Amino acid sequence: MKRWLGSAVALIGLSMLSPAAAQTAVKPAIVYSTGGKFDKSFNEGVSAGAEQFKKETSIPVAEFEPSNETQFEQALRRFAQRGQDPIVAVGFSQAVALEKVAKEFPNVRFTIIDSVVNLPNVQSVVFKEQEGSFLVGVLAALASKSGKIGFVGGMDIPLVRRFQCGFEQGIKYANPNAELITNMTGTTPAAWNDPGRGAELAKGQFDRGVDVVYAAAGSTGIGILQAAKDRGKLGIGVDSNQNHLHPGTMLTSMLKRVDLATYNSFKTAQTGQWKGGMQVLGLKEAGVDWALDKDNEKLVTPEMKARVEAAKADIVSGKIVVHDYMSNNSCKP
Amino acid sequence: MDEVFSFVFLMLASTLRVATPLVLCAMGGLFSEKGGIVDVGLEGKMLMAAFFAAATASVTGSAWAGVAAAVLAAEALALLHGLACITYRGNQVVSGVAINIVAAGLTIVLGAAWFARGGQTPPLVGDERLLPLFLPGAGDNVLVYAALLSVPVTWWIIARTRFGLRLRAVGEMPLAVDAAGLSVAWLRYRAVLLCGLLAGLAGAYLSIGQNAGFSRDMTAGQGFIALAAIIFGKWRPWPAFGACLVFGLLDAIAIRLQGVRLPGVGEVPVQLVQAMPYLLAMFLLAGFIGRAVAPRAAGVPYVKEH
């Protein structure tokens, strides 16, 4: 009996020392935004981060794809009630719903991407999209032959204007004479999901002489990039690496590492290092970047690459300061 | 001068691209409504057709198989509508709304089950799409010409053929048609099937002509705009065609006006530009169209007296 007790104590002691003990059981969950999990862009980036976590830990991740904005609150609450923790809310439009639900469940950890909710149990992850957009702007200006560059945004909100403003600054940095033509798909959330209109807007820009177009519009971007391919123009993707969509006509993609944000939220929760508060991820933190892979390497000459990398180094070191549209709701500092 | 010409050409091309699904749908709706069957389900038929066109084209690799599947899918819904409204004398508006709801849900469910892309179909490439015939820049695929052709054909059938005369009669006074020894039900079924054919082509245009794949709710209310065009056109093919072109033109202008600085006004706000088509539609509807008279028996199920 005594020996048995002894070995039991030893076992408990061992298990407390082993690294496995540091890992708490987590039941992660994701509520996607209305663009849908497979938008080949923003949401799909989040899903990639979740897949990586699943592969490494074989912990299942619960997911919900809302079909409209009214479902956010319901979905978040249901996940919290079921004991899911941490819960990742994708997209700025979930902020209001999340704030409400996070107050009701102070012991559940939430992560919101693209917006800020000031509660102790909420981790807010925002990106310096203007810095990544600056880089693809430099690239666009260098690749454009006509000196006319297009931007098609999704819903007309300050966040999308931030992409546009950073892009414009990058263009002017590389070619002060270049002209930027801007279109927004719409003023309602449906603007994230309207590839037909996106294509029509892009064609309108091509007709006005544009030869490089930057699509910052969620699922609508699929139509924009398709239109670029149909007309033999260059397209720039957004959020996740979209170069594979049309190899040969995709100049690059502005990467927003939402996959990293998602993965980190789950992983830190598992290891007990999860912290609330705000995270701002820019070039310096490798939260945004530009994409170079086999699908676009032929379009990016060594000189272009050198110019972009130089701009990147200058932004990281603080030599170039990219103005943030959302700091004063204007593209002028 | 050259610039003006190219601007006009580009606006025209853009107008036609946007108006094509509206025209096909409006002509389809005309047949149905002329025959006395109100069709609120144009939107649903078009959506279902768009889905089956993209799904079939993606699996078989042939755009034409996609078009065939689109027409079959729309015809299936048209028959359902016919069964509910003609054979069982149900409420035509309710049946149409039900078709819209079924199409919106079923396309996403089937898409998610078959392709696991959240309701989208895989992107279509090369021969899986209908490509422009003559002007690569203008996007003039075969269905654009089909839409243009559908207007005189619709006019000719309705105004000049024996079938058209009987169709109009069945929409105005089915009792007289019945008294003349013709089958009201069979005439109305033919009207509904013609409507399905054209709505199917409109759906195919959306997913494998204009776009390269299906995405959920991609019709975005165009079926209802086609319905509005029929009313604007007072149930006549050419005026309805004109209304479709006006809607297309307004959309094309809205797209071109965005972000352009007008002399004296400055940059026009996006919101105002996008509200333009709707504002103008209300303006026209309120003052300029005059009274629009629907076929007298539209929406009324025909009950044979014993």
XYZ file of C-alpha atoms in Angstrom:
639
model
C 0.000 0.000 0.000
C 2.739 2.357 1.020
C 4.738 1.567 -2.068
C 1.703 2.099 -4.237
C 1.076 5.464 -2.627
C 4.685 6.393 -3.102
C 4.665 5.595 -6.756
C 1.421 7.487 -7.192
C 2.941 10.554 -5.618
C 5.992 10.167 -7.818
C 3.787 9.888 -10.864
C 1.898 13.033 -10.010
C 5.162 14.816 -9.330
C 6.524 13.692 -12.690
C 3.506 14.737 -14.596
C 3.683 18.177 -13.043
C 7.258 18.574 -14.172
C 6.728 17.341 -17.702
C 6.031 19.995 -20.370
C 2.681 18.398 -21.155
C 1.389 19.770 -17.890
C 1.960 23.334 -19.052
C -0.511 22.804 -21.856
C -4.091 23.406 -20.871
C -6.927 21.843 -22.761
C -8.348 24.395 -25.181
C -11.480 24.245 -27.293
C -10.802 26.881 -29.936
C -13.508 28.269 -32.213
C -13.775 30.719 -35.113
C -16.665 32.882 -36.254
C -15.902 33.948 -39.819
C -17.071 37.160 -41.420
C -19.803 37.283 -44.046
C -17.336 36.845 -46.916
C -17.262 33.133 -46.041
C -14.460 30.747 -45.165
C -13.399 30.130 -48.752
C -13.165 33.688 -50.013
C -9.598 33.002 -51.234
C -8.615 36.018 -49.197
C -9.155 37.355 -45.684
C -11.246 34.529 -44.169
C -9.272 31.851 -45.921
C -6.123 33.224 -44.284
C -7.713 32.744 -40.866
C -8.733 29.236 -41.829
C -5.137 28.486 -42.889
C -3.920 29.480 -39.425
C -6.528 27.239 -37.833
C -5.551 24.338 -40.103
C -1.936 24.697 -39.044
C -2.921 24.608 -35.396
C -5.107 21.552 -36.007
C -2.281 19.753 -37.782
C 0.246 20.406 -35.038
C -1.918 19.676 -32.047
C -4.755 17.567 -33.494
C -7.143 19.681 -31.435
C -10.373 20.256 -33.366
C -11.389 23.837 -34.152
C -15.101 24.675 -34.192
C -16.129 26.977 -37.021
C -19.163 29.015 -37.971
C -19.858 30.770 -41.261
C -22.576 33.378 -40.771
C -24.792 34.132 -43.741
C -25.559 37.636 -42.499
C -24.406 40.109 -39.861
C -27.262 39.436 -37.458
C -25.855 35.971 -36.756
C -22.551 37.179 -35.267
C -23.879 37.695 -31.755
C -25.797 34.406 -31.742
C -22.799 32.457 -32.987
C -20.363 34.016 -30.515
C -22.739 33.450 -27.610
C -23.439 29.856 -28.558
C -19.733 29.068 -28.782
C -19.125 30.704 -25.393
C -22.026 28.771 -23.829
C -20.675 25.522 -25.197
C -17.382 26.177 -23.436
C -15.347 27.020 -26.531
C -12.237 29.009 -25.581
C -10.515 30.932 -27.103
C -12.909 32.253 -29.742
C -11.636 34.173 -32.750
C -14.006 36.725 -34.300
C -13.007 37.602 -37.848
C -13.556 41.107 -39.152
C -14.342 44.590 -37.897
C -18.096 44.103 -38.281
C -18.174 41.707 -35.315
C -16.886 44.302 -32.833
C -20.281 45.342 -31.448
C -21.514 41.775 -31.053
C -18.236 40.691 -29.520
C -18.211 43.476 -26.954
C -21.644 42.398 -25.751
C -20.842 38.685 -25.568
C -17.384 39.200 -24.028
C -18.989 41.121 -21.143
C -21.423 38.254 -20.544
C -18.620 35.680 -20.455
C -15.676 37.330 -18.655
C -13.869 33.983 -18.297
C -13.869 33.181 -22.003
C -10.988 34.528 -24.063
C -11.818 36.277 -27.336
C -9.634 37.487 -30.174
C -10.958 39.991 -32.674
C -9.170 40.605 -35.938
C -9.281 44.044 -37.593
C -10.950 45.919 -34.771
C -10.360 46.994 -31.183
C -12.540 46.025 -28.223
C -11.251 47.286 -24.871
C -12.045 44.470 -22.444
C -9.625 42.431 -20.306
C -10.689 39.139 -21.891
C -10.408 40.390 -25.474
C -7.293 40.384 -27.599
C -7.553 42.899 -30.445
C -5.329 42.285 -33.437
C -5.012 45.085 -35.964
C -2.645 45.409 -38.885
C -0.765 48.280 -40.442
C -2.345 47.641 -43.834
C -1.000 50.963 -45.028
C 2.576 49.632 -44.818
C 1.909 46.478 -46.821
C -0.148 48.479 -49.312
C 2.721 50.943 -49.640
C 5.004 48.110 -50.795
C 2.578 46.772 -53.407
C 2.040 50.400 -54.489
C 5.760 50.729 -55.172
C 5.615 47.534 -57.174
C 2.525 48.666 -59.099
C 4.120 51.979 -60.047
C 7.241 50.204 -61.274
C 5.263 47.626 -63.284
C 2.771 50.045 -64.848
C 3.555 51.130 -68.391
C 0.706 53.605 -68.746
C 1.373 55.316 -65.423
C -2.277 54.730 -64.509
C -3.020 52.406 -61.650
C -6.358 51.247 -60.300
C -7.694 50.458 -56.857
C -10.991 48.644 -56.255
C -12.089 48.500 -52.634
C -14.928 46.507 -51.083
C -17.199 48.379 -48.727
C -16.445 52.087 -48.463
C -15.194 52.313 -44.870
C -12.115 53.921 -43.284
C -10.363 50.522 -43.074
C -10.475 50.097 -46.852
C -9.474 53.738 -47.327
C -6.395 52.863 -45.269
C -5.378 50.287 -47.884
C -6.019 52.790 -50.629
C -4.092 55.566 -48.908
C -1.014 53.413 -48.248
C -1.156 52.171 -51.840
C -1.283 55.738 -53.150
C 1.709 56.754 -51.035
C 3.706 53.800 -52.364
C 2.823 54.724 -55.941
C 3.846 58.351 -55.473
C 7.062 57.245 -53.771
C 8.109 55.186 -56.791
C 6.637 57.416 -59.512
C 5.382 60.895 -58.523
C 3.680 61.304 -61.920
C 1.602 58.151 -61.731
C -2.159 58.493 -61.453
C -4.408 56.410 -59.184
C -8.042 55.708 -60.067
C -10.103 54.555 -57.089
C -13.434 52.717 -57.058
C -15.424 51.297 -54.176
C -17.772 48.379 -54.816
C -20.510 49.540 -52.476
C -21.542 50.944 -49.139
C -23.131 47.825 -47.602
C -21.573 44.514 -46.484
C -22.851 42.988 -49.762
C -19.935 44.813 -51.381
C -17.585 42.079 -50.092
C -19.453 39.476 -52.112
C -20.168 40.905 -55.561
C -17.614 39.601 -58.089
C -19.752 40.699 -61.050
C -19.698 44.313 -59.994
C -16.024 44.072 -59.096
C -15.238 42.849 -62.610
C -17.286 45.644 -64.142
C -15.496 48.279 -62.034
C -12.113 46.862 -63.008
C -13.067 46.853 -66.702
C -14.123 50.474 -66.341
C -10.668 51.292 -65.010
C -8.904 49.336 -67.758
C -10.919 51.290 -70.314
C -9.521 54.460 -68.772
C -5.937 53.276 -69.295
C -5.237 51.431 -66.048
C -2.863 48.474 -66.422
C -2.354 47.413 -62.795
C -5.274 46.967 -60.394
C -5.207 46.376 -56.638
C -8.226 44.459 -55.316
C -8.940 45.049 -51.626
C -12.457 43.674 -51.643
C -12.764 40.154 -50.153
C -14.730 37.803 -52.431
C -15.442 40.646 -54.842
C -11.712 40.550 -55.588
C -12.128 37.230 -57.404
C -14.077 39.045 -60.117
C -11.584 41.918 -60.236
C -8.575 39.637 -60.646
C -10.470 37.552 -63.219
C -11.194 40.722 -65.211
C -7.484 41.610 -65.072
C -6.617 38.199 -66.469
C -9.279 38.420 -69.204
C -7.895 41.768 -70.349
C -4.209 40.841 -69.962
C -3.654 43.416 -67.213
C -1.895 42.935 -63.883
C -3.758 42.282 -60.661
C -2.667 42.614 -57.038
C -4.305 40.354 -54.481
C -4.950 41.022 -50.832
C -4.928 39.445 -47.349
C -3.732 35.935 -48.212
C -1.371 35.047 -51.058
C -3.613 35.115 -54.131
C -0.817 34.767 -56.696
C -1.900 31.196 -57.478
C -5.309 32.376 -58.743
C -3.916 33.542 -62.079
C -0.198 32.762 -62.430
C 1.332 35.179 -64.919
C -1.055 38.101 -64.450
C -0.843 38.399 -60.676
C 1.815 41.006 -59.954
C 1.848 40.252 -56.242
C -0.379 40.050 -53.160
C -0.438 42.209 -50.069
C -0.132 39.680 -47.278
C -1.921 40.277 -44.025
C -0.854 37.527 -41.684
C -4.275 36.806 -40.214
C -3.203 33.162 -40.238
C -0.411 34.062 -37.811
C -2.778 36.025 -35.577
C -5.199 33.091 -35.427
C -2.507 30.512 -34.861
C -0.882 32.613 -32.135
C -4.153 33.126 -30.308
C -4.804 29.379 -30.164
C -1.219 28.453 -29.421
C -0.702 30.972 -26.623
C -3.992 29.898 -25.070
C -2.740 26.352 -25.109
C 0.575 27.211 -23.488
C -1.032 29.577 -20.994
C 0.623 32.716 -22.368
C -2.510 34.242 -23.888
C -2.806 37.949 -23.139
C -5.620 40.409 -23.720
C -5.048 43.890 -25.066
C -4.136 45.318 -28.406
C -1.584 44.048 -30.911
C -0.596 46.206 -33.866
C 1.195 44.184 -36.496
C 3.147 46.039 -39.164
C 6.110 45.316 -41.411
C 8.406 45.315 -38.404
C 6.382 42.587 -36.678
C 6.066 40.630 -39.964
C 2.284 41.128 -39.727
C 2.071 42.468 -43.290
C 4.261 41.813 -46.320
C 4.280 41.416 -50.109
C 4.215 38.020 -51.807
C 6.891 36.702 -54.131
C 6.655 33.080 -55.287
C 6.893 30.962 -58.426
C 3.613 32.332 -59.779
C 4.800 35.923 -60.068
C 8.613 35.690 -60.115
C 8.672 36.363 -63.884
C 6.800 39.643 -63.438
C 9.090 41.025 -60.759
C 12.462 42.096 -62.148
C 15.524 42.201 -59.870
C 15.430 46.031 -59.937
C 11.790 46.061 -58.846
C 12.549 43.627 -56.077
C 15.494 45.752 -54.923
C 13.357 48.933 -54.841
C 10.594 47.245 -52.839
C 13.006 45.655 -50.397
C 14.739 49.027 -49.924
C 11.381 50.681 -49.181
C 10.567 47.863 -46.782
C 13.846 48.325 -44.904
C 13.204 52.074 -44.701
C 9.739 51.572 -43.273
C 11.006 49.067 -40.707
C 13.800 51.427 -39.673
C 11.395 54.351 -39.497
C 13.012 56.317 -42.326
C 9.759 56.257 -44.264
C 6.626 56.908 -42.245
C 3.485 55.692 -44.002
C 0.526 57.863 -43.109
C -2.433 56.016 -41.614
C -5.783 57.128 -43.069
C -7.598 56.122 -39.899
C -5.507 58.400 -37.693
C -7.269 61.516 -39.029
C -9.752 60.165 -41.602
C -7.809 61.782 -44.384
C -5.046 60.694 -46.681
C -3.087 63.839 -45.873
C -1.033 63.858 -42.685
C -12.987 63.197 -81.431
C -11.357 59.814 -81.171
C -11.643 60.014 -77.427
C -15.340 60.792 -77.579
C -15.915 57.882 -79.919
C -14.036 55.451 -77.715
C -15.850 56.736 -74.618
C -19.221 56.199 -76.280
C -18.191 52.741 -77.455
C -16.966 51.739 -74.001
C -20.116 53.009 -72.316
C -22.207 51.110 -74.832
C -20.251 47.905 -74.257
C -20.523 48.267 -70.494
C -24.258 48.979 -70.753
C -24.823 45.863 -72.860
C -22.796 43.676 -70.497
C -24.847 44.779 -67.516
C -28.177 44.763 -69.375
C -27.877 41.300 -70.950
C -29.210 39.255 -67.997
C -31.923 41.885 -67.455
C -33.060 41.694 -71.077
C -33.179 37.880 -71.136
C -35.057 37.807 -67.849
C -37.478 40.538 -68.856
C -38.357 38.786 -72.126
C -38.904 35.546 -70.202
C -41.074 37.326 -67.672
C -43.062 38.934 -70.505
C -44.118 35.559 -71.917
C -45.193 34.405 -68.487
C -47.083 37.566 -67.558
C -48.685 37.935 -70.979
C -50.058 34.445 -70.443
C -51.514 35.492 -67.097
C -48.914 33.998 -64.773
C -47.182 36.546 -62.511
C -43.545 35.559 -62.088
C -41.837 36.885 -58.965
C -39.525 33.860 -59.152
C -37.339 35.188 -62.004
C -34.577 35.886 -59.494
C -34.634 32.335 -58.121
C -34.694 30.737 -61.568
C -31.749 32.835 -62.659
C -29.791 32.012 -59.503
C -30.428 28.285 -59.801
C -29.471 28.386 -63.485
C -26.284 30.295 -62.695
C -25.300 27.670 -60.158
C -25.967 24.677 -62.403
C -24.221 26.356 -65.331
C -21.031 26.900 -63.344
C -21.177 23.509 -61.611
C -21.721 21.598 -64.859
C -19.150 23.601 -66.803
C -16.620 22.983 -64.064
C -17.239 19.221 -63.953
C -17.580 18.556 -67.700
C -15.194 21.241 -68.939
C -17.725 22.447 -71.497
C -19.465 25.812 -71.418
C -22.246 24.486 -73.653
C -23.018 21.673 -71.230
C -23.230 24.432 -68.628
C -25.751 26.373 -70.710
C -27.838 23.212 -71.200
C -27.782 22.462 -67.468
C -28.759 26.051 -66.693
C -31.789 25.854 -68.975
C -32.817 22.492 -67.506
C -32.521 23.805 -63.946
C -34.574 26.906 -64.729
C -37.169 24.801 -66.574
C -37.491 22.518 -63.568
C -38.325 25.513 -61.365
C -40.629 26.879 -64.085
C -42.538 23.582 -64.158
C -42.801 23.688 -60.377
C -44.221 27.200 -60.647
C -46.605 25.997 -63.357
C -47.708 23.020 -61.297
C -48.450 25.237 -58.297
C -50.136 28.062 -60.224
C -51.806 26.388 -63.202
C -52.621 22.843 -62.183
C -53.257 23.477 -58.494
C -54.384 27.125 -58.892
C -52.177 28.351 -56.050
C -51.235 31.938 -55.315
C -48.718 32.969 -57.966
C -46.827 35.485 -55.833
C -46.414 33.022 -52.981
C -45.138 30.349 -55.358
C -42.656 32.815 -56.876
C -41.334 33.907 -53.492
C -41.003 30.264 -52.456
C -38.928 29.592 -55.591
C -36.620 32.476 -54.717
C -36.090 31.164 -51.195
C -35.524 27.586 -52.367
C -32.973 28.722 -54.950
C -31.059 30.933 -52.516
C -30.749 28.093 -50.003
C -30.323 25.120 -52.306
C -27.497 26.633 -54.374
C -25.392 27.237 -51.270
C -26.148 23.829 -49.747
C -25.408 21.925 -52.971
C -22.341 24.044 -53.656
C -20.945 23.427 -50.189
C -21.648 19.690 -50.448
C -20.193 19.195 -53.938
C -17.261 21.591 -54.016
C -16.557 22.408 -50.337
C -15.847 26.050 -51.113
C -18.452 27.695 -48.967
C -21.067 27.706 -51.742
C -18.783 28.841 -54.534
C -17.924 26.721 -57.541
C -14.310 26.295 -58.650
C -13.071 29.140 -60.879
C -13.661 28.378 -64.567
C -10.926 28.646 -67.162
C -10.716 28.576 -70.963
C -13.421 26.505 -72.663
C -15.410 26.254 -69.462
C -16.567 29.818 -70.104
C -18.373 31.556 -72.930
C -15.706 33.755 -74.446
C -16.139 36.993 -76.427
C -16.835 36.352 -80.126
C -15.572 39.412 -82.004
C -14.414 42.102 -79.596
C -12.245 40.617 -76.847
C -12.315 43.890 -74.894
C -16.078 44.274 -74.914
C -17.025 40.853 -73.535
C -19.523 40.145 -76.332
C -20.158 36.443 -75.787
C -22.861 34.538 -77.620
C -25.496 35.182 -74.936
C -25.185 38.957 -75.392
C -26.272 38.466 -79.013
C -28.927 36.014 -77.883
C -30.309 38.721 -75.586
C -30.354 41.257 -78.421
C -32.064 38.737 -80.681
C -34.583 37.729 -78.018
C -36.306 41.126 -78.216
C -37.478 41.069 -81.872
C -38.257 37.370 -81.576
C -40.381 37.960 -78.477
C -42.114 40.856 -80.175
C -42.765 38.777 -83.299
C -44.115 35.783 -81.389
C -46.400 37.854 -79.184
C -47.611 40.320 -81.817
C -47.580 38.356 -85.049
C -48.123 34.633 -84.490
C -51.223 32.617 -83.777
C -49.616 31.353 -80.549
C -48.948 34.931 -79.482
C -52.526 35.993 -80.105
C -53.829 33.100 -78.051
C -51.258 33.817 -75.342
C -52.435 37.404 -75.058
C -56.024 36.207 -74.978
C -55.308 33.764 -72.197
C -53.740 36.577 -70.189
C -56.682 38.909 -70.748
C -59.711 36.673 -70.796
C -59.066 32.962 -70.352
C -62.800 32.236 -70.414
C -62.954 33.269 -74.076
C -60.002 31.057 -74.946
C -61.634 28.159 -73.173
C -64.904 28.813 -74.977
C -63.016 28.731 -78.284
C -62.021 25.167 -77.469
C -58.378 25.793 -76.572
C -56.668 24.510 -73.457
C -55.921 27.377 -71.044
C -53.585 25.202 -68.995
C -51.494 24.040 -71.982
C -51.116 27.632 -73.270
C -50.042 28.837 -69.854
C -47.605 25.958 -69.393
C -45.961 26.905 -72.690
C -45.651 30.517 -71.492
C -44.059 29.425 -68.243
C -41.638 27.110 -70.051
C -40.550 29.887 -72.440
C -39.912 32.009 -69.366
C -37.766 29.238 -67.857
C -35.726 28.973 -71.055
C -34.852 32.671 -71.100
C -34.240 32.939 -67.344
C -31.930 29.914 -67.689
C -29.895 31.686 -70.360
C -29.691 34.777 -68.143
C -28.338 32.682 -65.278
C -25.785 30.984 -67.515
C -24.618 34.403 -68.707
C -24.013 35.520 -65.119
C -21.877 32.596 -63.999
C -20.054 31.412 -67.138
C -20.138 34.486 -69.363
C -19.776 37.627 -67.294
C -18.071 35.914 -64.352
C -15.948 32.810 -64.022
C -17.823 30.772 -61.458
C -20.805 30.879 -59.159
C -20.804 32.731 -55.883
C -23.751 32.827 -53.541
C -26.552 35.292 -54.212
C -24.729 36.411 -57.323
C -27.954 37.551 -59.023
C -28.106 40.355 -56.437
C -31.685 41.400 -57.189
C -31.393 41.530 -60.978
C -34.483 39.338 -61.380
C -36.508 41.992 -59.599
C -34.996 44.741 -61.705
C -36.067 42.778 -64.793
C -39.549 42.601 -63.321
C -39.483 46.372 -62.846
C -38.372 46.726 -66.477
C -41.450 44.784 -67.606
C -43.686 47.175 -65.681
C -41.784 50.230 -67.004
C -42.254 48.829 -70.484
C -45.984 48.329 -69.849
C -45.712 44.643 -70.754
C -44.424 45.350 -74.266
C -41.109 43.888 -75.528
C -39.443 46.951 -77.056
C -40.196 49.399 -74.226
C -39.150 46.737 -71.698
C -35.894 46.338 -73.619
C -35.460 50.113 -73.433
C -35.999 50.037 -69.683
C -33.331 47.329 -69.316
C -30.904 49.451 -71.320
C -31.647 52.489 -69.150
C -30.890 50.436 -66.025
C -27.696 49.144 -67.636
C -26.666 52.625 -68.733
C -27.278 54.067 -65.265
C -25.125 51.338 -63.772
C -22.387 51.972 -66.329
C -22.524 55.705 -65.584
C -22.449 55.023 -61.848
C -19.287 52.981 -62.333
C -17.610 55.626 -64.520
C -18.609 58.548 -62.330
C -17.024 57.106 -59.187
C -13.979 59.069 -58.153
C -14.217 61.408 -61.157
C -13.958 65.132 -60.497
C -16.775 66.997 -62.195
C -16.097 70.641 -63.059
C -17.641 72.926 -60.462
C -18.864 70.106 -58.220
C -15.662 68.342 -57.254
C -15.618 64.646 -56.527
C -19.091 63.150 -56.392
C -19.673 61.084 -53.218
C -19.753 57.336 -53.899
C -23.008 56.949 -52.007
C -24.825 59.433 -54.211
C -23.522 57.865 -57.408
C -24.633 54.426 -56.296
C -28.075 55.620 -55.291
C -28.595 57.228 -58.729
C -30.201 54.276 -60.536
C -32.735 53.825 -57.751
C -33.471 57.541 -57.481
C -34.035 57.779 -61.197
C -36.176 54.661 -61.193
C -38.450 56.168 -58.542
C -38.510 59.471 -60.374
C -39.516 57.789 -63.624
C -42.039 55.558 -61.954
C -43.649 58.477 -60.142
C -43.964 60.899 -63.005
C -43.077 59.796 -66.475
C -44.349 56.336 -67.113
C -48.042 56.959 -66.762
C -50.450 54.203 -65.957
C -49.122 50.740 -66.568
C -51.886 48.259 -67.218
C -51.093 44.628 -66.543
C -52.720 41.777 -68.479
C -56.171 41.617 -66.940
C -56.068 37.996 -65.856
C -52.471 38.094 -64.564
C -52.279 36.567 -61.116
C -55.742 35.009 -61.308
C -55.884 31.217 -61.520
C -58.312 30.013 -64.165
C -61.102 27.882 -62.797
C -63.152 26.128 -65.439
C -66.850 26.432 -64.876
C -68.865 23.275 -64.936
